[in-house]
mmCIF file of C-alpha atoms in Angstrom:
data_model
loop_
_atom_site.group_PDB
_atom_site.id
_atom_site.type_symbol
_atom_site.label_atom_id
_atom_site.label_comp_id
_atom_site.label_asym_id
_atom_site.label_seq_id
_atom_site.Cartn_x
_atom_site.Cartn_y
_atom_site.Cartn_z
ATOM 1 C CA MET N 1 -79.409 84.990 46.856
ATOM 2 C CA ASP N 2 -78.065 88.634 46.958
ATOM 3 C CA LEU N 3 -75.555 90.060 49.513
ATOM 4 C CA THR N 4 -75.226 93.701 50.232
ATOM 5 C CA LEU N 5 -73.276 95.084 53.021
ATOM 6 C CA ASP N 6 -75.307 94.391 55.960
ATOM 7 C CA TYR N 7 -78.449 92.343 54.879
ATOM 8 C CA GLY N 8 -79.332 89.626 52.565
ATOM 9 C CA THR N 9 -82.117 88.389 50.579
ATOM 10 C CA VAL N 10 -83.334 85.002 49.050
ATOM 11 C CA ALA N 11 -85.505 84.126 46.303
ATOM 12 C CA VAL N 12 -86.720 80.693 44.961
ATOM 13 C CA SER N 13 -87.236 79.923 41.122
ATOM 14 C CA PHE N 14 -89.747 77.322 40.320
ATOM 15 C CA PRO N 15 -89.703 75.086 37.114
ATOM 16 C CA ASN N 16 -92.658 76.818 35.638
ATOM 17 C CA GLY N 17 -90.745 80.165 35.433
ATOM 18 C CA THR N 18 -92.359 81.590 38.861
ATOM 19 C CA VAL N 19 -89.676 83.278 41.048
ATOM 20 C CA VAL N 20 -90.536 84.307 44.458
ATOM 21 C CA ALA N 21 -89.059 86.673 46.883
ATOM 22 C CA VAL N 22 -88.596 84.625 50.331
ATOM 23 C CA ALA N 23 -86.799 86.470 52.815
ATOM 24 C CA ARG N 24 -84.618 89.202 54.134
ATOM 25 C CA VAL N 25 -81.976 88.481 56.626
ATOM 26 C CA GLU N 26 -80.363 91.413 58.799
ATOM 27 C CA GLY N 27 -76.395 90.727 58.977
ATOM 28 C CA SER N 28 -73.627 91.763 61.270
ATOM 29 C CA TRP N 29 -70.606 93.968 61.381
ATOM 30 C CA LEU N 30 -68.321 90.975 61.891
ATOM 31 C CA PHE N 31 -67.848 90.187 58.144
ATOM 32 C CA ALA N 32 -66.708 86.367 58.437
ATOM 33 C CA VAL N 33 -69.210 85.603 60.918
ATOM 34 C CA PHE N 34 -71.877 87.657 59.337
ATOM 35 C CA SER N 35 -70.983 85.847 55.874
ATOM 36 C CA ILE N 36 -71.870 82.201 57.740
ATOM 37 C CA LEU N 37 -74.859 83.396 59.632
ATOM 38 C CA MET N 38 -76.295 85.003 56.683
ATOM 39 C CA LEU N 39 -76.027 82.067 54.336
ATOM 40 C CA HIS N 40 -77.159 79.836 56.957
ATOM 41 C CA THR N 41 -80.300 81.722 57.813
ATOM 42 C CA LEU N 42 -81.086 82.534 54.094
ATOM 43 C CA LYS N 43 -80.635 78.666 53.068
ATOM 44 C CA ALA N 44 -82.920 78.011 56.092
ATOM 45 C CA SER N 45 -85.602 80.289 55.010
ATOM 46 C CA ALA N 46 -85.554 78.897 51.472
ATOM 47 C CA GLU N 47 -85.941 75.221 52.811
ATOM 48 C CA ALA N 48 -88.589 76.175 55.099
ATOM 49 C CA PHE N 49 -90.366 77.936 52.371
ATOM 50 C CA LEU N 50 -90.142 75.110 49.974
ATOM 51 C CA ASP N 51 -91.482 72.514 52.303
ATOM 52 C CA GLY N 52 -89.138 71.954 55.117
ATOM 53 C CA ASN N 53 -87.939 68.681 53.688
ATOM 54 C CA THR N 54 -86.291 69.977 50.519
ATOM 55 C CA ARG N 55 -82.457 70.408 50.787
ATOM 56 C CA VAL N 56 -80.651 73.255 49.231
ATOM 57 C CA THR N 57 -77.371 72.030 48.350
ATOM 58 C CA ALA N 58 -76.094 75.154 46.388
ATOM 59 C CA ALA N 59 -77.231 78.697 45.524
ATOM 60 C CA GLY N 60 -76.724 81.762 43.250
ATOM 61 C CA ILE N 61 -75.163 84.515 44.826
ATOM 62 C CA THR N 62 -74.635 88.119 43.658
ATOM 63 C CA VAL N 63 -72.731 90.924 45.263
ATOM 64 C CA PRO N 64 -72.223 94.695 44.582
ATOM 65 C CA ARG N 65 -70.279 95.243 41.720
ATOM 66 C CA SER N 66 -67.485 97.155 43.606
ATOM 67 C CA LEU N 67 -67.184 94.303 45.924
ATOM 68 C CA SER N 68 -66.837 91.740 43.077
ATOM 69 C CA SER N 69 -63.957 93.459 41.694
ATOM 70 C CA LEU N 70 -61.936 93.361 44.861
ATOM 71 C CA ASP N 71 -59.076 90.934 45.452
ATOM 72 C CA SER N 72 -59.780 87.198 46.194
ATOM 73 C CA TYR N 73 -60.522 87.891 50.078
ATOM 74 C CA TYR N 74 -64.041 88.530 49.575
ATOM 75 C CA GLU N 75 -64.624 85.406 47.242
ATOM 76 C CA GLN N 76 -62.478 83.231 49.674
ATOM 77 C CA VAL N 77 -64.794 84.360 52.806
ATOM 78 C CA LEU N 78 -67.967 83.589 50.746
ATOM 79 C CA ARG N 79 -66.623 80.148 49.699
ATOM 80 C CA LYS N 80 -65.568 79.097 53.221
ATOM 81 C CA ALA N 81 -68.915 80.447 54.252
ATOM 82 C CA ALA N 82 -70.786 78.391 51.813
ATOM 83 C CA GLU N 83 -68.928 75.216 52.640
ATOM 84 C CA ASN N 84 -69.684 76.025 56.513
ATOM 85 C CA VAL N 85 -73.160 75.721 55.856
ATOM 86 C CA GLY N 86 -73.249 72.940 53.280
ATOM 87 C CA LEU N 87 -73.516 74.712 49.962
ATOM 88 C CA GLU N 88 -71.542 73.547 47.222
ATOM 89 C CA ALA N 89 -69.392 76.418 45.444
ATOM 90 C CA ARG N 90 -69.008 76.435 41.895
ATOM 91 C CA PRO N 91 -67.816 79.628 40.255
ATOM 92 C CA ALA N 92 -69.948 79.946 37.002
ATOM 93 C CA PHE N 93 -70.924 83.065 36.087
ATOM 94 C CA ASP N 94 -69.728 86.744 36.544
ATOM 95 C CA MET N 95 -72.773 88.206 38.045
ATOM 96 C CA ALA N 96 -72.873 91.522 40.149
ATOM 97 C CA ALA N 97 -75.878 92.367 41.834
ATOM 98 C CA GLU N 98 -76.334 95.541 39.498
ATOM 99 C CA ILE N 99 -76.144 93.399 36.250
ATOM 100 C CA ALA N 100 -78.262 90.597 37.597
ATOM 101 C CA SER N 101 -80.785 93.224 38.362
ATOM 102 C CA TYR N 102 -80.751 94.505 34.627
ATOM 103 C CA MET N 103 -80.922 90.746 33.398
ATOM 104 C CA TYR N 104 -84.053 90.115 35.401
ATOM 105 C CA SER N 105 -85.773 93.237 34.386
ATOM 106 C CA LYS N 106 -85.080 92.482 30.740
ATOM 107 C CA GLY N 107 -85.926 88.601 31.326
ATOM 108 C CA LEU N 108 -82.789 87.786 29.629
ATOM 109 C CA ASP N 109 -81.465 84.160 29.414
ATOM 110 C CA ILE N 110 -77.654 83.172 29.564
ATOM 111 C CA SER N 111 -77.743 83.378 25.761
ATOM 112 C CA PRO N 112 -76.946 86.717 24.465
ATOM 113 C CA LEU N 113 -79.522 89.199 23.542
ATOM 114 C CA LEU N 114 -79.234 90.695 19.910
ATOM 115 C CA LEU N 115 -79.907 94.555 20.284
ATOM 116 C CA ASP N 116 -80.126 96.908 17.454
ATOM 117 C CA ASP N 117 -77.523 99.001 18.945
ATOM 118 C CA GLN N 118 -75.480 99.596 22.194
ATOM 119 C CA VAL N 119 -77.188 100.648 25.052
ATOM 120 C CA ALA N 120 -76.021 102.443 28.340
ATOM 121 C CA VAL N 121 -77.412 101.209 31.771
ATOM 122 C CA LEU N 122 -77.270 102.883 35.234
ATOM 123 C CA ALA N 123 -77.844 100.919 38.033
ATOM 124 C CA VAL N 124 -77.951 102.943 41.587
ATOM 125 C CA ASP N 125 -77.799 101.110 44.716
ATOM 126 C CA TYR N 126 -78.979 103.233 47.793
ATOM 127 C CA SER N 127 -78.909 101.304 51.092
ATOM 128 C CA ARG N 128 -78.508 102.144 54.656
ATOM 129 C CA GLN N 129 -74.871 101.590 54.637
ATOM 130 C CA SER N 130 -73.668 102.823 51.323
ATOM 131 C CA PHE N 131 -74.411 104.764 47.872
ATOM 132 C CA MET N 132 -73.241 102.924 44.847
ATOM 133 C CA ALA N 133 -73.610 103.815 41.080
ATOM 134 C CA VAL N 134 -72.591 101.817 38.272
ATOM 135 C CA LEU N 135 -72.548 102.592 34.559
ATOM 136 C CA PHE N 136 -72.218 99.748 31.954
ATOM 137 C CA LEU N 137 -72.766 99.470 28.504
ATOM 138 C CA VAL N 138 -74.469 96.394 26.809
ATOM 139 C CA ASP N 139 -73.542 95.879 23.044
ATOM 140 C CA GLU N 140 -75.494 94.678 20.026
ATOM 141 C CA PHE N 141 -74.499 91.121 21.080
ATOM 142 C CA GLY N 142 -75.448 91.345 24.741
ATOM 143 C CA LEU N 143 -72.037 91.823 25.911
ATOM 144 C CA LEU N 144 -71.685 93.870 29.133
ATOM 145 C CA LYS N 145 -68.700 96.171 29.742
ATOM 146 C CA THR N 146 -68.463 98.310 33.062
ATOM 147 C CA VAL N 147 -67.552 101.995 32.314
ATOM 148 C CA ARG N 148 -67.820 103.627 35.666
ATOM 149 C CA ILE N 149 -68.227 102.666 39.143
ATOM 150 C CA ASP N 150 -68.598 105.256 42.111
ATOM 151 C CA GLN N 151 -69.298 104.034 45.840
ATOM 152 C CA SER N 152 -69.208 105.822 49.090
ATOM 153 C CA PHE N 153 -69.627 104.164 52.487
ATOM 154 C CA ASP N 154 -70.442 107.734 53.670
ATOM 155 C CA LEU N 155 -73.445 108.253 51.897
ATOM 156 C CA GLY N 156 -75.664 105.581 52.612
ATOM 157 C CA HIS N 157 -78.884 106.501 54.343
ATOM 158 C CA HIS N 158 -77.831 105.714 57.770
ATOM 159 C CA PHE N 159 -75.333 108.726 57.373
ATOM 160 C CA LEU N 160 -77.969 111.130 56.400
ATOM 161 C CA ARG N 161 -76.995 114.606 57.583
ATOM 162 C CA PRO N 162 -79.382 117.602 58.354
ATOM 163 C CA GLY N 163 -79.377 119.890 55.462
ATOM 164 C CA PRO N 164 -78.910 119.399 51.568
ATOM 165 C CA GLU N 165 -75.260 118.331 51.710
ATOM 166 C CA HIS N 166 -76.140 114.493 51.784
ATOM 167 C CA TRP N 167 -78.266 114.834 48.540
ATOM 168 C CA THR N 168 -75.973 117.368 46.698
ATOM 169 C CA GLU N 169 -73.194 114.908 46.914
ATOM 170 C CA ILE N 170 -75.400 112.058 45.683
ATOM 171 C CA ARG N 171 -76.530 114.237 42.892
ATOM 172 C CA GLN N 172 -72.815 115.487 41.969
ATOM 173 C CA ARG N 173 -71.619 111.681 42.176
ATOM 174 C CA LEU N 174 -74.257 110.757 39.602
ATOM 175 C CA GLN N 175 -73.856 113.422 37.158
ATOM 176 C CA THR N 176 -70.046 112.635 37.061
ATOM 177 C CA VAL N 177 -70.816 108.998 36.550
ATOM 178 C CA VAL N 178 -73.327 109.574 33.791
ATOM 179 C CA SER N 179 -71.014 112.314 32.214
ATOM 180 C CA GLN N 180 -69.314 109.254 30.431
ATOM 181 C CA THR N 181 -72.346 108.672 28.205
ATOM 182 C CA THR N 182 -74.521 110.807 26.163
ATOM 183 C CA GLU N 183 -77.964 109.129 26.961
ATOM 184 C CA ILE N 184 -79.012 106.423 29.616
ATOM 185 C CA SER N 185 -81.215 103.787 28.024
ATOM 186 C CA GLN N 186 -82.364 102.091 31.242
ATOM 187 C CA LEU N 187 -82.200 103.067 34.735
ATOM 188 C CA ILE N 188 -82.259 100.515 37.673
ATOM 189 C CA LEU N 189 -82.656 101.369 41.438
ATOM 190 C CA LEU N 190 -81.510 98.891 44.166
ATOM 191 C CA GLY N 191 -81.233 98.734 47.666
ATOM 192 C CA ASP N 192 -83.348 99.012 50.677
ATOM 193 C CA ARG N 193 -83.835 102.910 50.723
ATOM 194 C CA ALA N 194 -84.148 103.022 46.938
ATOM 195 C CA LYS N 195 -87.674 104.218 47.429
ATOM 196 C CA ASN N 196 -86.841 107.133 49.462
ATOM 197 C CA GLN N 197 -88.892 110.067 47.717
ATOM 198 C CA THR N 198 -85.836 112.456 48.379
ATOM 199 C CA PHE N 199 -83.426 109.896 46.696
ATOM 200 C CA ILE N 200 -85.656 109.549 43.817
ATOM 201 C CA ARG N 201 -85.994 113.291 43.393
ATOM 202 C CA THR N 202 -82.180 113.405 43.569
ATOM 203 C CA VAL N 203 -81.706 110.848 40.878
ATOM 204 C CA GLN N 204 -84.153 112.586 38.773
ATOM 205 C CA GLU N 205 -82.483 115.835 39.102
ATOM 206 C CA ALA N 206 -78.963 114.360 38.487
ATOM 207 C CA LEU N 207 -80.244 112.477 35.376
ATOM 208 C CA ALA N 208 -82.082 115.380 33.648
ATOM 209 C CA GLY N 209 -81.049 115.577 30.002
ATOM 210 C CA TYR N 210 -79.702 111.932 30.163
ATOM 211 C CA TYR N 211 -82.529 110.014 30.959
ATOM 212 C CA THR N 212 -85.964 110.673 29.876
ATOM 213 C CA ALA N 213 -88.300 107.276 30.209
ATOM 214 C CA GLN N 214 -91.194 107.879 32.408
ATOM 215 C CA ASN N 215 -92.156 104.274 33.070
ATOM 216 C CA ASP N 216 -88.889 102.688 33.986
ATOM 217 C CA GLY N 217 -86.560 102.589 36.826
ATOM 218 C CA LEU N 218 -88.150 105.538 38.865
ATOM 219 C CA GLN N 219 -91.807 105.368 38.274
ATOM 220 C CA GLY N 220 -92.631 102.032 36.488
ATOM 221 C CA ASN N 221 -91.067 98.756 37.399
ATOM 222 C CA GLN N 222 -89.789 99.919 40.776
ATOM 223 C CA GLU N 223 -93.312 99.990 42.101
ATOM 224 C CA SER N 224 -94.011 96.435 41.035
ATOM 225 C CA GLU N 225 -93.495 93.526 43.520
ATOM 226 C CA ASP N 226 -91.649 91.685 40.892
ATOM 227 C CA PHE N 227 -88.973 94.514 40.354
ATOM 228 C CA ASP N 228 -88.886 95.400 44.308
ATOM 229 C CA PRO N 229 -85.238 96.958 44.454
ATOM 230 C CA VAL N 230 -84.511 94.859 47.665
ATOM 231 C CA PHE N 231 -85.143 91.249 45.796
ATOM 232 C CA ILE N 232 -84.614 91.909 42.204
ATOM 233 C CA ALA N 233 -81.019 90.680 42.355
ATOM 234 C CA ALA N 234 -81.684 87.633 44.424
ATOM 235 C CA LYS N 235 -84.497 86.673 42.018
ATOM 236 C CA GLU N 236 -82.032 86.945 39.003
ATOM 237 C CA ALA N 237 -79.690 84.782 40.830
ATOM 238 C CA ALA N 238 -82.242 82.322 41.458
ATOM 239 C CA ARG N 239 -83.543 82.406 37.958
ATOM 240 C CA LEU N 240 -79.935 81.980 36.515
ATOM 241 C CA SER N 241 -78.993 79.203 38.921
ATOM 242 C CA ALA N 242 -81.994 77.245 37.650
ATOM 243 C CA ARG N 243 -81.191 77.573 34.237
ATOM 244 C CA LEU N 244 -77.647 76.344 34.605
ATOM 245 C CA LEU N 245 -79.007 73.234 35.991
ATOM 246 C CA ASP N 246 -80.552 72.512 33.051
ATOM 247 C CA HIS N 247 -76.899 71.883 31.776
ATOM 248 C CA ASP N 248 -77.086 68.961 34.271
ATOM 249 C CA TRP N 249 -74.102 69.453 36.329
ATOM 250 C CA GLY N 250 -75.191 67.021 38.748
ATOM 251 C CA LEU N 251 -76.488 69.219 41.423
ATOM 252 C CA SER N 252 -79.896 69.062 43.140
ATOM 253 C CA SER N 253 -80.677 72.565 43.322
ATOM 254 C CA SER N 254 -79.049 75.986 42.405
ATOM 255 C CA VAL N 255 -75.387 76.598 41.487
ATOM 256 C CA LEU N 256 -73.459 79.123 43.644
ATOM 257 C CA LEU N 257 -72.153 81.839 41.740
ATOM 258 C CA PHE N 258 -69.188 84.277 42.471
ATOM 259 C CA PRO N 259 -68.461 87.395 40.708
ATOM 260 C CA ALA N 260 -64.986 87.607 39.249
#
């Protein structure tokens, strides 16, 4: 599962390695109520997709990186919501939506990935309610370190204003974030407005000189159903949860993940 500000998505991972996007559920402005209703509906969607008889007892959850770094209130709300709908909550892995999307795009396992050199990854989340850019580094041993986070609740597509000011501010914020590195090795777009053509052009303009790949992020993987920016984080949550089950924690389905 992946929870954003006002909608959630759920995906299911099968033993043969197939990961399927199942449903997207709209949320509510009332956060606590929204969390319970969202998890309940996502859980029901997954169970209905499976066969209607399989009971989901736990689930992997990702959230935007900026929310995962807040105080424990957000985690407590999710824990109570999970318990309310019959999901077992077990903190097991620090998994923000942006990092989950990166791992899914690379097909990474829980085991560290050995790289030739440190790489910089930029994840840009553009939805109806917010804009967020997260720059993180992946070192030679696969360890991730967040370098810069910039989020605005006034730059979501819902707040799009006439004229160029909206896109100018997004461009400037992106340029400030990427100024922390010399080159972007991978770009990941997230959110239900990530395929907006003006947004894509703005990202291209902001990253000129930092990111030159033509078949990644903007034009390549994002057009594939498997890398749909709305579902990619939920797919990684499902995939990682299924792999964690191989460690035999006594659960009959996925493990509920809360970012630290």
